[in-house]
PDB file of C-alpha atoms in Angstrom:
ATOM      1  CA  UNK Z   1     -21.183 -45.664   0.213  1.00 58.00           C
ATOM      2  CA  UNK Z   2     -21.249 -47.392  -2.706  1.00 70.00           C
ATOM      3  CA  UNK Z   3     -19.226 -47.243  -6.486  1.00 79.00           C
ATOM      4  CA  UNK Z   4     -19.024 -44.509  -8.842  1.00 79.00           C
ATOM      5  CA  UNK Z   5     -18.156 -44.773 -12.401  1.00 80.00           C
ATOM      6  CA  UNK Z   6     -15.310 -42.925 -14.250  1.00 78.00           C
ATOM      7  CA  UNK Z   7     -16.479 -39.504 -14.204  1.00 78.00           C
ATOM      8  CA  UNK Z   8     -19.118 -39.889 -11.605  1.00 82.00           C
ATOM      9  CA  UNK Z   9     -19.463 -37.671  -8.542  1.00 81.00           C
ATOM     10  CA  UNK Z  10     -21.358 -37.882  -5.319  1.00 81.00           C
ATOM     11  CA  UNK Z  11     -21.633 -35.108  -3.260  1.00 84.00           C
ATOM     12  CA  UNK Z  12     -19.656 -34.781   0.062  1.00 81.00           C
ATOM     13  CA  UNK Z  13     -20.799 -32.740   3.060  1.00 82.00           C
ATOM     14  CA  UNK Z  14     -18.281 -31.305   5.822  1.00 78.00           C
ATOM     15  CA  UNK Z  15     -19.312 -29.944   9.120  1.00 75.00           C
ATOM     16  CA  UNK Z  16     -18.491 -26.457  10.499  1.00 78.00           C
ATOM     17  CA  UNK Z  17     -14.720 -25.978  10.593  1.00 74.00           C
ATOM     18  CA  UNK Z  18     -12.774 -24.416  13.161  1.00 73.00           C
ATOM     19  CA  UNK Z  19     -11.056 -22.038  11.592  1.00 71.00           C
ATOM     20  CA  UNK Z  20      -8.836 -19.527  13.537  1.00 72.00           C
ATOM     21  CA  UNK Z  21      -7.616 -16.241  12.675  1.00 75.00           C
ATOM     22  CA  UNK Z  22      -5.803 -15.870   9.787  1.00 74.00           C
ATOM     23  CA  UNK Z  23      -4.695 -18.192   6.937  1.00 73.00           C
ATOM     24  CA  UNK Z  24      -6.257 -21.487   7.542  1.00 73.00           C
ATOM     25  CA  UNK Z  25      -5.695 -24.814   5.010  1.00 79.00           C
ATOM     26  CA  UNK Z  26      -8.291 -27.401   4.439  1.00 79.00           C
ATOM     27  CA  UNK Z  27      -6.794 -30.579   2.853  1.00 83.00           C
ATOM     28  CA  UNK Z  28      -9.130 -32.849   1.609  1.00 83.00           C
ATOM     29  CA  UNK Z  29      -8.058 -36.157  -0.193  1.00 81.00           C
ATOM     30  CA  UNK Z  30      -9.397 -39.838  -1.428  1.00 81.00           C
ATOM     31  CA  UNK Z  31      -8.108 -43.317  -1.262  1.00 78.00           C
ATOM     32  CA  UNK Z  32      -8.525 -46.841  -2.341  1.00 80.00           C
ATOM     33  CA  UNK Z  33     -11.583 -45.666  -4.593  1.00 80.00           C
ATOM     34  CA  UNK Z  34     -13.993 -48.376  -5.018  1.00 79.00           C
ATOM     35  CA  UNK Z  35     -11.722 -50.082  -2.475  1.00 78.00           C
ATOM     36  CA  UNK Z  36      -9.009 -50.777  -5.291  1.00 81.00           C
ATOM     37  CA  UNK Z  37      -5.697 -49.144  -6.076  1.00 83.00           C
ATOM     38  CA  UNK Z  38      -5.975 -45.425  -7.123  1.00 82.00           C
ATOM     39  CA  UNK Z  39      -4.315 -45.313 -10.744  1.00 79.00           C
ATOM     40  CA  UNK Z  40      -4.124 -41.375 -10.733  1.00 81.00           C
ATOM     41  CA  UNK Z  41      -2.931 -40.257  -7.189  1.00 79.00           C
ATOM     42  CA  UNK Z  42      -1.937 -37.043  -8.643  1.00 81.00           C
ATOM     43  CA  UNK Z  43      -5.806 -35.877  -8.540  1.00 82.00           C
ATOM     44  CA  UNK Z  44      -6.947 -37.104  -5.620  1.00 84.00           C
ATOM     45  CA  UNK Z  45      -6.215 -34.043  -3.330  1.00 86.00           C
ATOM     46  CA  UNK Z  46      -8.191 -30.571  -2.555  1.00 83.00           C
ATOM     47  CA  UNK Z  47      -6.223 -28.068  -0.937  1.00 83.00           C
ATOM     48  CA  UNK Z  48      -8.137 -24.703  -0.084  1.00 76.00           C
ATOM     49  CA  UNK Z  49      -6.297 -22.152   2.037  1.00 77.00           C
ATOM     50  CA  UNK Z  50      -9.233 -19.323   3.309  1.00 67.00           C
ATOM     51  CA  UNK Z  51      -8.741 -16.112   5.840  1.00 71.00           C
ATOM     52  CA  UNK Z  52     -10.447 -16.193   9.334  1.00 73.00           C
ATOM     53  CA  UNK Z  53     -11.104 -13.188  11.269  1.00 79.00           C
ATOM     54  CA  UNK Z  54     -12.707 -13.109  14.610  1.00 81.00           C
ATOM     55  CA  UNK Z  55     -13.691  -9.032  14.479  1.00 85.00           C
ATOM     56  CA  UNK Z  56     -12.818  -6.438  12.853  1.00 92.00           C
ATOM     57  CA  UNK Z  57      -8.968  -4.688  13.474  1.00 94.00           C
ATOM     58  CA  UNK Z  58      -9.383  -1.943  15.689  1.00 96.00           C
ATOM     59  CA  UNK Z  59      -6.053  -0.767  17.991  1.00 97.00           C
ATOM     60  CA  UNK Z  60      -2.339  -1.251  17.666  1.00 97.00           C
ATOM     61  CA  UNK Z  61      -0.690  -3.767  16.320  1.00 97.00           C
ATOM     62  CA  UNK Z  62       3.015  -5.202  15.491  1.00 98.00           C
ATOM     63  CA  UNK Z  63       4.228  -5.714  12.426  1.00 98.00           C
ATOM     64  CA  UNK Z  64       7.797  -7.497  11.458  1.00 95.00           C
ATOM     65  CA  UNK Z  65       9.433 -10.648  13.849  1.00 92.00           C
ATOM     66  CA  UNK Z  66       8.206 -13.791  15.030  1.00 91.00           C
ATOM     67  CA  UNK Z  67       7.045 -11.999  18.007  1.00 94.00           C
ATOM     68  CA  UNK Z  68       4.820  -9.513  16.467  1.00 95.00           C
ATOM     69  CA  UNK Z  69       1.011  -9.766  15.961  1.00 94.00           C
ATOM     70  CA  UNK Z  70       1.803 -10.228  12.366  1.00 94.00           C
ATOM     71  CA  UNK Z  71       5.111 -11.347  11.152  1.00 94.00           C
ATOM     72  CA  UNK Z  72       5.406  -9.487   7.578  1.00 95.00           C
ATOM     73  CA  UNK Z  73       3.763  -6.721   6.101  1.00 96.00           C
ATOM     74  CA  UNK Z  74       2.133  -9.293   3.761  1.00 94.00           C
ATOM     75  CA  UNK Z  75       0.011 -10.859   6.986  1.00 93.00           C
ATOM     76  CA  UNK Z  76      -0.920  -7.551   7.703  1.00 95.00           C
ATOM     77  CA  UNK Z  77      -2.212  -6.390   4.832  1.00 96.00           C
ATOM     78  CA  UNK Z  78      -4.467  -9.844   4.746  1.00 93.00           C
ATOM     79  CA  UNK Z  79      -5.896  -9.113   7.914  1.00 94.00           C
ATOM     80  CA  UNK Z  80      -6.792  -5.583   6.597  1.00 96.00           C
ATOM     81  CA  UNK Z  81      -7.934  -6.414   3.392  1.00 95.00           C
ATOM     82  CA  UNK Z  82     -10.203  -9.531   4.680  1.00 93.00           C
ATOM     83  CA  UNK Z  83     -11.119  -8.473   7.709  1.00 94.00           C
ATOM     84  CA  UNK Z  84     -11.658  -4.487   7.809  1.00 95.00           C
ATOM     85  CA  UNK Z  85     -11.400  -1.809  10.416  1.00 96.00           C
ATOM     86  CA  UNK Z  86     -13.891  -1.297  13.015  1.00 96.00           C
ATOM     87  CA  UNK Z  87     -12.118   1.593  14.753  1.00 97.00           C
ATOM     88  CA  UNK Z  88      -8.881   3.568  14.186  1.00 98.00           C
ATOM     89  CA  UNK Z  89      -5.848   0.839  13.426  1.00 98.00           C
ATOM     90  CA  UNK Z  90      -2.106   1.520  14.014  1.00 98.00           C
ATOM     91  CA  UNK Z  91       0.484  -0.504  12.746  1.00 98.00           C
ATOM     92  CA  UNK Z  92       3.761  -0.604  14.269  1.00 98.00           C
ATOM     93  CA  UNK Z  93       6.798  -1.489  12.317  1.00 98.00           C
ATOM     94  CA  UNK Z  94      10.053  -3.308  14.158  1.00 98.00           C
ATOM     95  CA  UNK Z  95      12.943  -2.238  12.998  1.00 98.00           C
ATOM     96  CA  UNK Z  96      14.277  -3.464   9.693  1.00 97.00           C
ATOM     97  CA  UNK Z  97      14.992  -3.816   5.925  1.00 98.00           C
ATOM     98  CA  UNK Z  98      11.304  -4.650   4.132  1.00 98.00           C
ATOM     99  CA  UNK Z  99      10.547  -4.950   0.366  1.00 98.00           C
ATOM    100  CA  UNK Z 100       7.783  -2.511  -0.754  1.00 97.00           C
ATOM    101  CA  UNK Z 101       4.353  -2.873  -0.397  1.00 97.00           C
ATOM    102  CA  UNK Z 102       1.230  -1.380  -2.292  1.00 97.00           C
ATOM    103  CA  UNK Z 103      -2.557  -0.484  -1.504  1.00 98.00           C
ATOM    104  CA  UNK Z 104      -4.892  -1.569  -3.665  1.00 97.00           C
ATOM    105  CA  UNK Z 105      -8.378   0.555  -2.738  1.00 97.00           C
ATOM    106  CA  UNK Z 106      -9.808   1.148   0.666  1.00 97.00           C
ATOM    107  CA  UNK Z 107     -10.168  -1.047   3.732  1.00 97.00           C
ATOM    108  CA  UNK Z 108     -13.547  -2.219   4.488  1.00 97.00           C
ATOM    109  CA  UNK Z 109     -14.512  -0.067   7.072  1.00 97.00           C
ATOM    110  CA  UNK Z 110     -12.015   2.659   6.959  1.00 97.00           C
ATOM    111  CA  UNK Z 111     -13.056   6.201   7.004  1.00 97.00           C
ATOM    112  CA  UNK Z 112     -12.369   9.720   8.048  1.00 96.00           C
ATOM    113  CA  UNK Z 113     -12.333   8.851  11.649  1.00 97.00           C
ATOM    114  CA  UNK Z 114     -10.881   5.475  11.421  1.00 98.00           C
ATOM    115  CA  UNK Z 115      -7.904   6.017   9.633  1.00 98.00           C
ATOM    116  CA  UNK Z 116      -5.022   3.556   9.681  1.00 98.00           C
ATOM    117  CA  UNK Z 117      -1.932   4.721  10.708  1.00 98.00           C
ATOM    118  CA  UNK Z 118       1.917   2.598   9.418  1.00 98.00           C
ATOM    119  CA  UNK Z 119       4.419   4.342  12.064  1.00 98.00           C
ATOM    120  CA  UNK Z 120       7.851   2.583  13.071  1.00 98.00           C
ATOM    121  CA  UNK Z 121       7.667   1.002  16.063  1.00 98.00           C
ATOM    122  CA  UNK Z 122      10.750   2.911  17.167  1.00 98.00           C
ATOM    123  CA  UNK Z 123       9.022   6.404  16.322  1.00 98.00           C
ATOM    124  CA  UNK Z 124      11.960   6.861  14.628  1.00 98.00           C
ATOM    125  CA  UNK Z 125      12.235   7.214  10.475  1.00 98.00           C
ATOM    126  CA  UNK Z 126      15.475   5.836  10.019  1.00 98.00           C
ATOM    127  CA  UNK Z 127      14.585   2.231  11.798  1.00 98.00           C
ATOM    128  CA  UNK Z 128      12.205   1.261   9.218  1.00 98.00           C
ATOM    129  CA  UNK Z 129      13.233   1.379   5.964  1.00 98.00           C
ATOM    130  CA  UNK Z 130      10.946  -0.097   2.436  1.00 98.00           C
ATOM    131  CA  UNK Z 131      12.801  -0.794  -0.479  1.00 98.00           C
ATOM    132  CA  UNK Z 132      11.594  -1.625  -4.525  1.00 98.00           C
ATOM    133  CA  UNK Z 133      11.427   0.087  -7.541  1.00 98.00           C
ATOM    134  CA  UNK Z 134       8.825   1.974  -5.937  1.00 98.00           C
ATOM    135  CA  UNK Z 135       8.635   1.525  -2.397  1.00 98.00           C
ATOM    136  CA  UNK Z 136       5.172   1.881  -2.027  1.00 98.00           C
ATOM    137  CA  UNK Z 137       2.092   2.135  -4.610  1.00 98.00           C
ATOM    138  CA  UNK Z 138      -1.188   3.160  -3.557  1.00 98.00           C
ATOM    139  CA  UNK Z 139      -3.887   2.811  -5.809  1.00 98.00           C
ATOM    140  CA  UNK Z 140      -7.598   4.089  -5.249  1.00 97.00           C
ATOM    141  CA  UNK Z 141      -7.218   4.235  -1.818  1.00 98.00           C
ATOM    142  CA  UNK Z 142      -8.259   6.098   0.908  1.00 98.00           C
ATOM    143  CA  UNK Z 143      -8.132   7.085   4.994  1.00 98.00           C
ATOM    144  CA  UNK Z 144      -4.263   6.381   5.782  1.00 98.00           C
ATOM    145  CA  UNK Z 145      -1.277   7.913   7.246  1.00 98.00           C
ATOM    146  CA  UNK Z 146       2.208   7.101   7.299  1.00 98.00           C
ATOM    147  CA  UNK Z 147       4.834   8.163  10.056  1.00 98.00           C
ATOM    148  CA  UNK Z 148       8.450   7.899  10.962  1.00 98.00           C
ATOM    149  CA  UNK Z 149       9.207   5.244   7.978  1.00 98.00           C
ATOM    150  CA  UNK Z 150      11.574   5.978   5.316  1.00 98.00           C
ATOM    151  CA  UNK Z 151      10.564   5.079   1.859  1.00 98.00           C
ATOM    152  CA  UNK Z 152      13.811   4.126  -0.375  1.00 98.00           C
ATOM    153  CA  UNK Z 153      12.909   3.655  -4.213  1.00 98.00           C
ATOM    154  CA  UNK Z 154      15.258   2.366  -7.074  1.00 98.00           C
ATOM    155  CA  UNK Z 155      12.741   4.452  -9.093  1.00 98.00           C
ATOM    156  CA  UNK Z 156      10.009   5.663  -7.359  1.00 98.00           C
ATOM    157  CA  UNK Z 157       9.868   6.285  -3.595  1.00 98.00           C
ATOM    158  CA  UNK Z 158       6.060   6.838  -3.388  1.00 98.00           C
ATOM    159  CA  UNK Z 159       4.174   6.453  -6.186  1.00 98.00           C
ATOM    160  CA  UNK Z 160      -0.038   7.571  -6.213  1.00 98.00           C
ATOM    161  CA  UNK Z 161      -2.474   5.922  -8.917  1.00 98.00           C
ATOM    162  CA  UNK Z 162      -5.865   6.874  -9.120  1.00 96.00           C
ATOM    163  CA  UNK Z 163      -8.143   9.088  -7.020  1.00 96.00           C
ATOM    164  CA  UNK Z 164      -6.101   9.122  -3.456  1.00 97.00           C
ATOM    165  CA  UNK Z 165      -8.106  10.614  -0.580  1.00 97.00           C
ATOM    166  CA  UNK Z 166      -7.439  11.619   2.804  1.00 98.00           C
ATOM    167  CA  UNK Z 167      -4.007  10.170   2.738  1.00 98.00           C
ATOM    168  CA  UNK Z 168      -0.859  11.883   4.433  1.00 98.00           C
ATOM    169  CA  UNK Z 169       2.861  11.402   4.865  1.00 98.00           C
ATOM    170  CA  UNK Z 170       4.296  12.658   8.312  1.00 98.00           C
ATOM    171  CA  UNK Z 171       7.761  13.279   9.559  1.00 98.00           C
ATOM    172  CA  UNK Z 172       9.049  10.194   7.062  1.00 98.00           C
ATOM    173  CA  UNK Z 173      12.298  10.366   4.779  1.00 98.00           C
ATOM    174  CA  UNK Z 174      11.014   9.717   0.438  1.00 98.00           C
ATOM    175  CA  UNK Z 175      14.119   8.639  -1.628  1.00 98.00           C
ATOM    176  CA  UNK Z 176      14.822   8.237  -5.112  1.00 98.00           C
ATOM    177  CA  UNK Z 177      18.267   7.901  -7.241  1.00 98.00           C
ATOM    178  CA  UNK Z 178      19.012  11.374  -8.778  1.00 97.00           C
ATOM    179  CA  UNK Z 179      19.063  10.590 -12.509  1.00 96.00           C
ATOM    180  CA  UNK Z 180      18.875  12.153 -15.680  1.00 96.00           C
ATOM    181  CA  UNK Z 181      15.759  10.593 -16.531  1.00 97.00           C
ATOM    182  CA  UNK Z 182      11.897  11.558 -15.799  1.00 97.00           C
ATOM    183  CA  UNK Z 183      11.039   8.010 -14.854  1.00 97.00           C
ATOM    184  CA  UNK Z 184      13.010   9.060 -11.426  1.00 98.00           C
ATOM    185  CA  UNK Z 185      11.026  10.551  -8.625  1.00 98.00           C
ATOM    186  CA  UNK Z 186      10.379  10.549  -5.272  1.00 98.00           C
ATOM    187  CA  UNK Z 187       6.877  11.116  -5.111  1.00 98.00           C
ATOM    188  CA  UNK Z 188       4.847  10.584  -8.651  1.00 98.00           C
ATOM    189  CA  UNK Z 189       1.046  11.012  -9.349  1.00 98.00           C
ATOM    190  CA  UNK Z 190       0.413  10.653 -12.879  1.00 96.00           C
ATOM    191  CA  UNK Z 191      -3.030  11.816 -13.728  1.00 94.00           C
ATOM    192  CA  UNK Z 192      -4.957  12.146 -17.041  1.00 92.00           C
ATOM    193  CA  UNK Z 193      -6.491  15.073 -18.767  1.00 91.00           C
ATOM    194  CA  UNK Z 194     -10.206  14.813 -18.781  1.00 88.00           C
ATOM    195  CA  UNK Z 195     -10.021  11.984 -16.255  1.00 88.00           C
ATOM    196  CA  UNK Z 196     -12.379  11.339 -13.460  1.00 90.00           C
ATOM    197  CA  UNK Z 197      -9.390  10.763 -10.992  1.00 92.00           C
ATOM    198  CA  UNK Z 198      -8.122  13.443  -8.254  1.00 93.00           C
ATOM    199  CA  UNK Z 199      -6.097  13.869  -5.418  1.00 96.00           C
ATOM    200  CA  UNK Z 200      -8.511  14.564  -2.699  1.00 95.00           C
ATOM    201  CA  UNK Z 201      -6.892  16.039   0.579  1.00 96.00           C
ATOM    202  CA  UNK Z 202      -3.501  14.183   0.200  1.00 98.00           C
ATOM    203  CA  UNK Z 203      -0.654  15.845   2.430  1.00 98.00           C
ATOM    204  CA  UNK Z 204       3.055  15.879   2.858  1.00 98.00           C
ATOM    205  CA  UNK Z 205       3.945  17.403   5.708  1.00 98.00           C
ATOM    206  CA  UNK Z 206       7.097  17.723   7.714  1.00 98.00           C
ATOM    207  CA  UNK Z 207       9.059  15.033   5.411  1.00 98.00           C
ATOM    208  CA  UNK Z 208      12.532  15.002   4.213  1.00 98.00           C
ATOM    209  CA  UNK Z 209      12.124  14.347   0.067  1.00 98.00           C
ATOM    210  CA  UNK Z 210      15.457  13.897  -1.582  1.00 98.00           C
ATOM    211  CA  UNK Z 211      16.352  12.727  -4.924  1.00 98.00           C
ATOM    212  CA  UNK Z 212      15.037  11.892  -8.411  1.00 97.00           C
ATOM    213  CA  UNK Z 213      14.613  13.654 -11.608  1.00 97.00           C
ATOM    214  CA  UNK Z 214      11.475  15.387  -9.747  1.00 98.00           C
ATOM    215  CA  UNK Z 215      11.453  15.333  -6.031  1.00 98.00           C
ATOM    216  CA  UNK Z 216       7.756  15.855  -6.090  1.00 98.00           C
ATOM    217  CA  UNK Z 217       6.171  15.041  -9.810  1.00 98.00           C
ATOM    218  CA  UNK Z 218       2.258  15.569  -9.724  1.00 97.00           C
ATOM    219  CA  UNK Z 219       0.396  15.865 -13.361  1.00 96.00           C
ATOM    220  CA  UNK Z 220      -3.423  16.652 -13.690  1.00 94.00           C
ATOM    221  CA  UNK Z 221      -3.889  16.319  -9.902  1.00 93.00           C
ATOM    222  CA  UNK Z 222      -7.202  16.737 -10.935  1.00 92.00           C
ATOM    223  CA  UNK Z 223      -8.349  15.509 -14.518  1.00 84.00           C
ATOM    224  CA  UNK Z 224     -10.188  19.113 -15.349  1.00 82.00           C
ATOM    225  CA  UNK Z 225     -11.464  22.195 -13.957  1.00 83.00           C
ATOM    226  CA  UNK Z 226     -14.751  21.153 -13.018  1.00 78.00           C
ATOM    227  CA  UNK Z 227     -13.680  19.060 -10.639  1.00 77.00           C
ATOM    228  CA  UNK Z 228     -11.776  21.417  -9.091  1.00 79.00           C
ATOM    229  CA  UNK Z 229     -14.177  22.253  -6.449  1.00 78.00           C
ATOM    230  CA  UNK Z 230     -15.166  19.104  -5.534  1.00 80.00           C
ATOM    231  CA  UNK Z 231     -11.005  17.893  -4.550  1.00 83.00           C
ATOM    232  CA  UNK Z 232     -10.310  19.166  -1.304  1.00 87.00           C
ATOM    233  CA  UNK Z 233      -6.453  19.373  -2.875  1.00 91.00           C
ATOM    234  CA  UNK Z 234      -3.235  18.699  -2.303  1.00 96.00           C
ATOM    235  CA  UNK Z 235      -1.379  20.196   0.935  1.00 97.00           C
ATOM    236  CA  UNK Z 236       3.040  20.072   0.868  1.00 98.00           C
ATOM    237  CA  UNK Z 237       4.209  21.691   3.697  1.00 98.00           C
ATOM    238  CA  UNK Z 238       7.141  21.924   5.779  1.00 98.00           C
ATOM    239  CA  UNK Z 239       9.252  19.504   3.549  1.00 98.00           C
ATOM    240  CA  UNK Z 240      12.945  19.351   2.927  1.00 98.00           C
ATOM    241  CA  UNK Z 241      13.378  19.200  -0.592  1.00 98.00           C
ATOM    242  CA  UNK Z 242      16.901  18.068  -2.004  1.00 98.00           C
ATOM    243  CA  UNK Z 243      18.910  16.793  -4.339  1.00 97.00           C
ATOM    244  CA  UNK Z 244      16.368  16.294  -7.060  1.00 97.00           C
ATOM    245  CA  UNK Z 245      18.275  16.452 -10.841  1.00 96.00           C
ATOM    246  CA  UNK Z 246      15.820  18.974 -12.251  1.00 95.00           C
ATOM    247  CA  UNK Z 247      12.597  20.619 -10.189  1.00 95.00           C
ATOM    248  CA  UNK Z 248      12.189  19.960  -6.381  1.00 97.00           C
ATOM    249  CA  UNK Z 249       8.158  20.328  -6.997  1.00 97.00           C
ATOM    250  CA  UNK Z 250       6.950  20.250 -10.793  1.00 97.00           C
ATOM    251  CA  UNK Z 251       2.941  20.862  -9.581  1.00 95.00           C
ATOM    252  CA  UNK Z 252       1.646  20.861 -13.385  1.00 94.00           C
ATOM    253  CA  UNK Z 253      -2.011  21.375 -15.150  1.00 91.00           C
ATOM    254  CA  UNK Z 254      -5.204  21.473 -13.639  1.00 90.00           C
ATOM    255  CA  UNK Z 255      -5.051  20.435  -9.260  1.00 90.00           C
ATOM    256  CA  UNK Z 256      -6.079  22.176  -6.144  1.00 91.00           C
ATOM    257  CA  UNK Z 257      -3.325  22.703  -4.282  1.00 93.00           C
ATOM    258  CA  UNK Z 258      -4.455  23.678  -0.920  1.00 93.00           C
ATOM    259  CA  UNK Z 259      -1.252  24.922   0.473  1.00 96.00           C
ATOM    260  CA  UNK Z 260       2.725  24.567  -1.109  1.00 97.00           C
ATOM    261  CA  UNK Z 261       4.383  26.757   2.040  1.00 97.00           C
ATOM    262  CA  UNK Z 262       7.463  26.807   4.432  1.00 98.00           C
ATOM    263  CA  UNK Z 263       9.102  24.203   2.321  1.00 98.00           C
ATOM    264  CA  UNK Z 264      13.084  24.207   1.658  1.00 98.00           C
ATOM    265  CA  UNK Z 265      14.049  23.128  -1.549  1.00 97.00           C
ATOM    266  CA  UNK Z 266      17.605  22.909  -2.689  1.00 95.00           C
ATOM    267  CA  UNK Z 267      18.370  20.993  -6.123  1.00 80.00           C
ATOM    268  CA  UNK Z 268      21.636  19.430  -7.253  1.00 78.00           C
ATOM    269  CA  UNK Z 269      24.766  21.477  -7.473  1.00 72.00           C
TER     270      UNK Z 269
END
């Protein structure tokens, strides 16, 4: 109650909110200060937008249409990020068209046994297809498995940064343009010599890999030899290799790779 002066302030107190799960908006605004005309009604409005979560994800869940339990991939990877796993998590996919995605590092709570799985909803590779320049980035993250999607770069179909661990591709299709140019390649992990970063128990298996300048293009999967024995490796198995301009697998300098076997690799004519 009361007047304030120009530049004044007086401290305002709100009770709790009932927020529900996901994105929630608080608006707060003022009016008729020191019951005259407000000369600046540009400033007098507080908008703060906050995530809700009433437990952690643990289950299935659907991902992609107004009926789903999350309508984008964006929504999705909110309720992740913000509100962790507390068991194993599978996300279906509805059929469709998306634009890429990335990972940034783990999920709170995520771990070897609760892994979260992206699978179509269809169980079928072709119905779900990601699109960008690289359809999906992951970054420093860990505990996640991807099934039946198909991953469709302009550049980069699935591109690893950083140390990657427990992380596998199943039964999915990896595309890249075939192109005279290194910058092209279905999957890419660019490591660093000397670096601390690895690729720790990160698996292709059973996936159909076509295009690029590399199909699969992993440097310094582990940044030295002495960490060789603490990276449980790389595993590509079982793979369909095609179409790639130059190498199908260019596997180069220091990484543990666990297993490269039963894979069929046929380049470019």
């Amino acid at each position: 109650s009361g007047s304030l002066q120009p530049y004044e302030s007086d401290p305002v107190t709100i009770g709790p909110l009932p927020a529900t799960s996901g994105l929630n908006t608080l608006k707060a605004y003022v009016f008729n200060p020191n019951n005259t005309t407000d000369p600046n009604v540009v400033n007098d409005t507080l908008l703060i937008t906050f995530f809700g979560c009433d437990s952690a994800m643990s289950g299935s869940y659907t991902v992609g249409n107004s009926t789903s339990n999350f309508k984008n991939m964006d929504e999705a990877m909110r309720s992740l990020k913000y509100c962790g796993v507390g068991g194993p998590v599978e996300m279906l996919v509805a059929n469709g068209n998306y634009p890429g995605f990335s990972i940034e590092g783990e999920f709170p709570g995520s771990s070897e046994k609760n892994v979260v799985t992206f699978r179509s909803l269809a169980n079928n590779r072709d119905s779900v297809i990601f699109e960008d320049m690289s359809a999906i980035k992951l970054s420093r993250t860990s505990h996640l498995l991807f099934e039946e999607i198909t991953f469709d770069g302009d550049v980069i179909g699935v591109e690893l940064e950083g140390t990657i661990t427990n992380v596998e591709f199943h039964h999915c299709n990896i595309y890249a343009p075939q192109v005279n140019h290194t910058s092209y390649r279905a999957v890419s992990y660019q490591g660093t010599s000397g670096g601390t970063d690895m690729l720790d128990d990160v698996r292709f298996i059973g996936n159909t890999i076509d295009g690029g300048y590399y199909g699969i293009y992993m440097q310094y999967a582990c940044g030295g030899t002495n960490m060789l024995a603490d990276s449980r490796g790389v595993t590509i198995d079982i793979n369909i290799l095609s179409n790639a301009y130059y190498y199908g697998i260019y596997a180069y300098y220091y990484g543990n790779y666990r297993s490269i076997s039963h894979n069929t690799i046929t380049n470019h004519p």
